[in-house]
Structures are given as C-alpha cells and as structure tokens.
XYZ file of C-alpha atoms in Angstrom:
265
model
C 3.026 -5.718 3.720
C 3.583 -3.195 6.337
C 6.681 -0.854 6.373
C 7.565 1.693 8.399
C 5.892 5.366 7.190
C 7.179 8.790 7.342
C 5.044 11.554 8.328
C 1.583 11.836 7.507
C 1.497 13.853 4.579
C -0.292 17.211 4.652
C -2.878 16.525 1.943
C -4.338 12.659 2.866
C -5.472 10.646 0.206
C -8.926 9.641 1.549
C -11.672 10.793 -0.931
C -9.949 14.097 -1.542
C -11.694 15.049 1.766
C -9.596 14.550 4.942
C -8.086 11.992 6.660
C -10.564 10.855 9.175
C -12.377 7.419 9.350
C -15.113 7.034 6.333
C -18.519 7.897 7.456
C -20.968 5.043 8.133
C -22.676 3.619 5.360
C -26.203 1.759 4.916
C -25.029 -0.655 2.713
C -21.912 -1.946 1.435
C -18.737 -3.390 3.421
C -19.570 -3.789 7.279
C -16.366 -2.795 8.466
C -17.077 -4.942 11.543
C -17.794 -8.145 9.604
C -14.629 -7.352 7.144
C -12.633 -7.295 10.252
C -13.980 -10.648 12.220
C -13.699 -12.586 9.197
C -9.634 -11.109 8.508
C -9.038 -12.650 11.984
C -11.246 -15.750 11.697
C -9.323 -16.835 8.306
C -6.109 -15.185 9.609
C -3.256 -18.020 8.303
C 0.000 -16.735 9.592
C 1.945 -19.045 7.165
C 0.148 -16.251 3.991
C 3.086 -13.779 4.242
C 1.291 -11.470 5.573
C 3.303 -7.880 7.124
C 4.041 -8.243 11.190
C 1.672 -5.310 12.007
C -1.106 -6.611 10.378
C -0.383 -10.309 11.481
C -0.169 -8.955 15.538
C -3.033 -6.871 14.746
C -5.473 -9.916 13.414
C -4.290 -11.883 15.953
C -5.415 -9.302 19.078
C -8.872 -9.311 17.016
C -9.373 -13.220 17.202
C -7.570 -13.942 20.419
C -8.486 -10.679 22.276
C -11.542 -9.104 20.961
C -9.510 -5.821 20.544
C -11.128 -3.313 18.094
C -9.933 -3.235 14.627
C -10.664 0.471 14.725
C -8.352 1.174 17.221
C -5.535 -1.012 16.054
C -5.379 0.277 12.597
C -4.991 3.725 13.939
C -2.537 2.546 15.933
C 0.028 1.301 13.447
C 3.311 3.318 12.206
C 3.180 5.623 15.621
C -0.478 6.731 14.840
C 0.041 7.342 11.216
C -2.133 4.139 10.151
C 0.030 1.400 7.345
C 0.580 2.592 3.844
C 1.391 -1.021 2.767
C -0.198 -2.288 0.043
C -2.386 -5.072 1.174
C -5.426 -3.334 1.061
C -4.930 -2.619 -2.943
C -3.533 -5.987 -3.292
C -6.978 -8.028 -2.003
C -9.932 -5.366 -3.478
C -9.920 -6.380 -7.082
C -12.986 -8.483 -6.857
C -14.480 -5.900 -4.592
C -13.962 -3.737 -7.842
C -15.201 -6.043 -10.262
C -18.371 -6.820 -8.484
C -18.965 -3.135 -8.731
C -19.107 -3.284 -12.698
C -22.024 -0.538 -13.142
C -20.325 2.357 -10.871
C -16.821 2.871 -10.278
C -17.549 5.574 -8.068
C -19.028 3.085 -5.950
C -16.451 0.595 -6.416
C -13.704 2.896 -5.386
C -15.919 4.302 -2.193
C -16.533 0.761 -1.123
C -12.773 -0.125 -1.478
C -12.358 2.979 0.501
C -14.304 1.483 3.522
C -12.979 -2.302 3.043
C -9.004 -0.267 3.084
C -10.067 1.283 6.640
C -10.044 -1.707 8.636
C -6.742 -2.762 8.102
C -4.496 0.030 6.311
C -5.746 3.789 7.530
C -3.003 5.853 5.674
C -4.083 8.206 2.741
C -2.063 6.307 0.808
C -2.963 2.787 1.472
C -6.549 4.399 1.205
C -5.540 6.027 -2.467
C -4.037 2.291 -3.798
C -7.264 0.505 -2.904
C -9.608 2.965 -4.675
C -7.406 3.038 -7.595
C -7.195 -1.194 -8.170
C -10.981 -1.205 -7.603
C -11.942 1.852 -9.513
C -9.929 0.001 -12.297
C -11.386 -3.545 -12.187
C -15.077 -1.570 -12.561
C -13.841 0.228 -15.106
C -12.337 -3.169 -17.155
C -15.741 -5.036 -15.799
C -18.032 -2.554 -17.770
C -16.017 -2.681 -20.811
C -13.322 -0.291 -20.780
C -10.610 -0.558 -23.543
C -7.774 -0.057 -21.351
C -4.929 1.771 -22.314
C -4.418 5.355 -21.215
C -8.621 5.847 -21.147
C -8.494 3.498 -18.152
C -5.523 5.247 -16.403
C -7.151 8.641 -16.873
C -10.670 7.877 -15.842
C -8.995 5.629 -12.546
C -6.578 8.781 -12.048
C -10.006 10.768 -11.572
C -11.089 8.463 -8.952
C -8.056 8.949 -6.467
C -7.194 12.035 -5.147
C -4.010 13.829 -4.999
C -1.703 11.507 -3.663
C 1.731 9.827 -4.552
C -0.464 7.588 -5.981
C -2.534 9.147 -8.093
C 0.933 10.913 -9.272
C 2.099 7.564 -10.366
C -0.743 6.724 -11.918
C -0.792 9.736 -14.391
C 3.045 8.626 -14.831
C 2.142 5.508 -15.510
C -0.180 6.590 -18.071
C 2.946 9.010 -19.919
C 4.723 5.517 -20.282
C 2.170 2.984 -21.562
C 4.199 3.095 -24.902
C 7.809 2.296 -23.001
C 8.649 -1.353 -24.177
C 11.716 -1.258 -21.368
C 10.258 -2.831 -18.071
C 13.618 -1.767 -16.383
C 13.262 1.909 -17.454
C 9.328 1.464 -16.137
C 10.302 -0.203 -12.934
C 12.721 2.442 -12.401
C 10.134 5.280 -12.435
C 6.857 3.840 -10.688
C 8.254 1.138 -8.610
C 7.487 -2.107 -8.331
C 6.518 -3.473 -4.925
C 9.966 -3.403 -3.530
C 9.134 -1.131 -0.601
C 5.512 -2.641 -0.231
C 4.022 0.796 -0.019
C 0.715 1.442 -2.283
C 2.472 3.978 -4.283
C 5.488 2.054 -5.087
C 2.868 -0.888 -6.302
C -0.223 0.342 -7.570
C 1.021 2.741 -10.358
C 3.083 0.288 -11.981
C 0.613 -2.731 -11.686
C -1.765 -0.915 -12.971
C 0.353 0.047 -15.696
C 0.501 -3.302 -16.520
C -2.786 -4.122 -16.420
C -3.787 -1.117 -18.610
C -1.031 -1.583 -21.241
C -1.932 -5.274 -21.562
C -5.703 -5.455 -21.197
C -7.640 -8.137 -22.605
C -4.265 -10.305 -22.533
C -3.787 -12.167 -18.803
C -0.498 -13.896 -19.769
C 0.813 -10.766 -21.196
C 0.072 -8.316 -18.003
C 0.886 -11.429 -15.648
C 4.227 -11.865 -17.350
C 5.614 -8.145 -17.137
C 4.371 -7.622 -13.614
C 6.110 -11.061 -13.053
C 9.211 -10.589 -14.779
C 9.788 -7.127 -13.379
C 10.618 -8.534 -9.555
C 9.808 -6.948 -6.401
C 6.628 -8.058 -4.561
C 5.554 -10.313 -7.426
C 2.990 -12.229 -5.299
C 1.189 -8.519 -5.217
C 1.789 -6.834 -8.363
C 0.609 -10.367 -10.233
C -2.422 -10.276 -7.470
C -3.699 -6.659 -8.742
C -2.440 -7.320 -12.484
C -4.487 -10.313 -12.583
C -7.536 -9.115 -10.469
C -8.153 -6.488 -12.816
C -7.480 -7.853 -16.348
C -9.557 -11.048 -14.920
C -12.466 -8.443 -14.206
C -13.155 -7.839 -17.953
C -14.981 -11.471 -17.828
C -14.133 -14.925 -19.220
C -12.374 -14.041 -22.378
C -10.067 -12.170 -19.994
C -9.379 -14.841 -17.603
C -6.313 -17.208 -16.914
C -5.333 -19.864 -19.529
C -7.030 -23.186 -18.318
C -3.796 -25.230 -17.992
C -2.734 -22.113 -15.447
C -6.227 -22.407 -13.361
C -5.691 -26.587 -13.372
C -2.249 -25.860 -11.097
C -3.661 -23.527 -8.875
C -4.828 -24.170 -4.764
C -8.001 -24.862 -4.799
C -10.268 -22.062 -2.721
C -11.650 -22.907 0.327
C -14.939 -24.649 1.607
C -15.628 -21.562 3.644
C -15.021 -19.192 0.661
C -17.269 -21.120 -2.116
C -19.902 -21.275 0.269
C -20.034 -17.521 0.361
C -19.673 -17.323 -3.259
C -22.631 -19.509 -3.676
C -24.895 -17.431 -1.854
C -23.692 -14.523 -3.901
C -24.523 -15.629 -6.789
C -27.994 -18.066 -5.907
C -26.241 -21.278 -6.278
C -25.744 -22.129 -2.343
C-alpha cells in the first residue's frame, strides 16, 4: 500500500545513518534481481498500492530503472507504505544466526520498492524480529526491546517501544487506538502493533493471527507480518494443519526456488 507522505522527516530512518540509497553489498539481496523478479511475478489482481503497481509495470514493460522510480514516488519523498515490512518476514527468518544481518538485508530488499525512512524502519523491524523468534527468543517485551535496538529513531521505532509499554493491555480497541493498525497503510501505523501481536502471543499462531485479525484495518498485512514472524520460531510455531489444507497453493516458479535453497531441486 502506497499513500500519500508528508514531508520527509528531518531525522530518516535508514540505519540511523542518513537517508541515501544503501551502499552496495557483496552478498545478500541483488537489488537488481529483487526488482526484475517484482515485475516478472507482478499480478495486478494482488491488491497491490497504484504507485507500486505503475511502477512494476514500467520495469517489465519498459525496462525503466527501479532505482529511479522508487525515488520518484510521493513527489521525491520515496513510499512509506508498508509493503516492504509486510513481504520480509522470511527474509528475517532465513537470517536466524544475526539479526543485525537480517535487519541490514531487509534494509536493501525495502530500497527497491519503498525508499522512505520509514518504510525502510518497518522492514528492519519485521525482519530483525523473525531472526530474533528464529534463534529462540521468548518473545514478550525481550523481543520488542532487542527489535527496538535494531531500528533507529523513527515513528516506528517509537511505536515499537509503545508497543512494548502495552503487551499486558487485554483491550485490542484501547491497543488499536494507540499504535494503529494498518488503516493508513503506512509502516508506522502497521508494524508497531503487528508486532505487538506477534510478541504478546509468541509461540501461539492462532492466538497472534486472531488479534491482528480481529482488530480490522489492513488485515491481509498485519496477519502477513503476525504470521511471518510467529511462523519463524519453526514447526511447533506454525499454522494449524486444517488452516495450511485451505490455503492457495504456492507457485511452480516459487518451489522451484525454494528447492534450490534448501538442496532438494
């Protein structure tokens, strides 16, 4: 999702550093690759925002630069939707053994399609807590503190540390009310309360799915991050069975990648 942003605010979310483009890495997302296969798997019917949906379009169709579109968007301020946090999860949870990494590498996957700090901010956070639930943290306000120290100051990261003063608030209207829940689509109106979720109900998918579910707003993203990052913890962690039996199956394209990930294709 992709709504319209106020001014770029004076202290960017990127890294705690500025709010230029990530510097190149050796290894790790190829921002190139990330951005020709967005376009090449581009399915308009996904709900994706109108910026990003004209923008993935000009990649396949036009061979424009991702780099240059992404700048581009919200009069030069880049989108602080929260797509980028929404699909990083995995990204997280195959970074199990460094959440540093996993939140860098988030960092770099964010860039190509959402360039504001905050955007930037939502996507290390989600990732930086999947790693965190991957290598066996207990959740809970540990989790939101040691994610917290992964994002820098941001509206974000703000919400986060809210998020972690209410983890004993039974009210999901009272919650929703203070950190959001998707309705304006922007990271920091998503992130700190999915999160919240997923730290207050770690080690229980139905239970985080449910109150990210039940509290509205962009439930197809809050349940996307809630789920990601519970999930991450491994296969005691995962969706009930009867839940995975009704679900789309994933892609030829996609299992064939995830075979070669893992040695099996």
């Amino acid at each position: 999702a992709n709504p319209a942003n106020p001014a770029n605010p004076a202290n960017p979310a990127n890294n705690g550093t500025s709010g230029d483009a990530p510097a190149p890495a050796t290894d790790g997302i190829d921002q190139d690759l990330l951005a020709a296969a967005f376009a090449e798997h581009h399915d308009f019917d996904r709900g994706y925002g109108p910026a990003v949906n004209r923008m993935l379009r000009q990649i396949r169709q036009e061979g424009a630069d991702w780099r240059t579109l992404a700048a581009s968007l919200f009069d030069g301020q880049g989108s602080w939707g929260n797509g980028a946090a929404m699909r990083v999860a995995p990204l997280g949870a195959w970074h199990a053994d460094d959440p540093e990494r996993a939140a860098a590498q988030a960092e770099r996957s964010a860039y190509v399609t959402h360039q504001h700090p905050e955007a930037v901010a939502g996507a290390r956070a989600v990732a930086a807590a999947a790693a965190l639930l991957a290598s066996g943290s207990p959740g809970g306000a540990q989790l939101l503190g040691d994610v917290a120290d992964l994002v820098a100051r941001s509206a974000v990261h703000a919400g986060i540390r809210r998020a972690r003063d209410m983890l004993d608030y039974g009210d999901i209207g009272t919650v929703v009310a203070v950190l959001g829940c998707g309705r304006r689509t922007s990271a920091h109106d998503t992130v700190p309360f999915a999160l919240w979720a997923a730290a207050r109900h770690a080690g229980d998918f139905p239970g985080a799915f449910w109150a990210a579910a039940r509290a509205g707003g962009d439930v197809d993203t809050t349940c996307a991050i809630v789920g990601g990052t519970v999930a991450a913890a491994g296969p005691s962690c995962a969706p009930p069975e009867e839940w995975t039996q009704r679900t789309e199956q994933l892609p030829d394209w996609l299992t064939t990648a995830l075979g070669r990930l893992d040695g099996t294709g």
